[in-house]
C-alpha positions as a printed NumPy array, in Angstrom:
array([[  2.327,  -5.383, -14.221],
       [  2.348,  -9.08 , -14.846],
       [  2.771, -10.111, -11.196],
       [ -0.746, -10.926,  -9.881],
       [  0.059,  -9.527,  -6.406],
       [  1.653,  -6.39 ,  -7.815],
       [  0.313,  -2.972,  -6.954],
       [  1.178,   0.712,  -6.923],
       [  1.03 ,   2.495,  -3.555],
       [ -0.234,   6.068,  -3.979],
       [  1.006,   8.838,  -1.664],
       [ -0.655,  12.275,  -1.743],
       [ -2.066,  15.044,   0.435],
       [ -5.81 ,  15.151,   1.116],
       [ -6.101,  18.565,  -0.537],
       [ -5.551,  16.762,  -3.857],
       [ -7.961,  13.879,  -3.215],
       [-10.313,  14.779,  -6.066],
       [ -7.516,  14.905,  -8.651],
       [ -5.856,  11.791,  -7.219],
       [ -9.166,   9.931,  -7.42 ],
       [ -9.347,  10.693, -11.146],
       [ -5.744,   9.601, -11.69 ],
       [ -6.34 ,   6.363,  -9.807],
       [ -9.424,   5.682, -11.904],
       [ -7.321,   6.097, -15.067],
       [ -4.61 ,   3.782, -13.71 ],
       [ -7.206,   1.155, -12.869],
       [ -8.71 ,   1.516, -16.347],
       [ -5.252,   0.515, -17.616],
       [ -5.519,  -2.679, -15.498],
       [ -3.093,  -1.506, -12.819],
       [ -3.797,  -2.444,  -9.237],
       [ -3.587,   0.608,  -7.004],
       [ -3.283,   0.745,  -3.209],
       [ -5.375,   3.757,  -2.219],
       [ -6.   ,   4.575,   1.422],
       [ -9.68 ,   5.366,   0.853],
       [-10.237,   1.9  ,  -0.62 ],
       [ -7.642,  -0.257,   1.101],
       [ -7.943,   0.602,   4.78 ],
       [-10.928,  -1.21 ,   6.229],
       [-12.96 ,   0.037,   9.165],
       [-11.25 ,  -1.058,  12.338],
       [ -7.806,  -1.362,  10.719],
       [ -4.939,   0.435,  12.387],
       [ -4.441,   2.952,   9.581],
       [ -0.773,   3.702,  10.278],
       [  0.113,   0.014,  10.239],
       [ -1.949,  -0.524,   7.078],
       [ -0.079,   2.283,   5.327],
       [  3.345,   1.027,   6.407],
       [  2.434,  -2.467,   5.233],
       [  1.057,  -1.076,   1.967],
       [  4.272,   0.809,   1.278],
       [  6.581,  -2.079,   2.129],
       [  4.677,  -4.658,   0.104],
       [  4.038,  -2.42 ,  -2.886],
       [  5.591,  -3.122,  -6.243],
       [  5.895,   0.643,  -6.765],
       [  5.585,   3.762,  -4.62 ],
       [  3.986,   6.636,  -6.515],
       [  4.312,  10.049,  -4.83 ],
       [  2.244,  12.997,  -6.006],
       [  3.919,  16.3  ,  -5.206],
       [  1.867,  19.46 ,  -5.598],
       [  1.651,  23.067,  -4.515],
       [ -0.794,  21.892,  -1.822],
       [  1.891,  19.539,  -0.475],
       [  4.484,  22.304,  -0.624],
       [  2.191,  24.732,   1.227],
       [  1.606,  22.4  ,   4.174],
       [  3.92 ,  22.554,   7.162],
       [  2.835,  19.097,   8.295],
       [  1.352,  16.131,   6.488],
       [  1.232,  12.373,   6.927],
       [  2.616,  12.223,   3.382],
       [  5.978,  13.293,   4.877],
       [  5.931,  10.185,   7.069],
       [  5.002,   8.036,   4.065],
       [  7.972,   9.499,   2.206],
       [ 10.3  ,   8.707,   5.124],
       [  9.072,   5.099,   5.152],
       [  9.429,   4.928,   1.376],
       [ 13.   ,   6.263,   1.474],
       [ 13.945,   3.629,   4.062],
       [ 12.309,   0.977,   1.897],
       [ 14.071,   2.313,  -1.195],
       [ 17.442,   2.006,   0.569],
       [ 16.598,  -1.54 ,   1.646],
       [ 15.474,  -2.568,  -1.835],
       [ 18.241,  -0.729,  -3.695],
       [ 15.829,  -0.566,  -6.627],
       [ 15.473,   2.951,  -8.053],
       [ 12.514,   2.104, -10.307],
       [ 10.37 ,   1.342,  -7.23 ],
       [ 10.032,   5.037,  -6.248],
       [  8.092,   7.111,  -8.77 ]])
């Protein structure tokens, strides 16, 4: 990404946090900026607002689907996906959603 403010928003379920952490480390080693809830939500931030803002301002939205996601009946990732789909419609830019 050549845009200095560009970043990838990462959406996942907590059950996969260990694997996602390794993937994020690899992305960062490739000089990609990654928005990761564990790093980018400061103490005292309203986490839901921070996530919505992170999704809407992201250069890309990267969703990690897994058997753990499929097995859950409820997850905040579903809400992130709803926000991302609305943003995708607004942007009309298919390459944004990965």
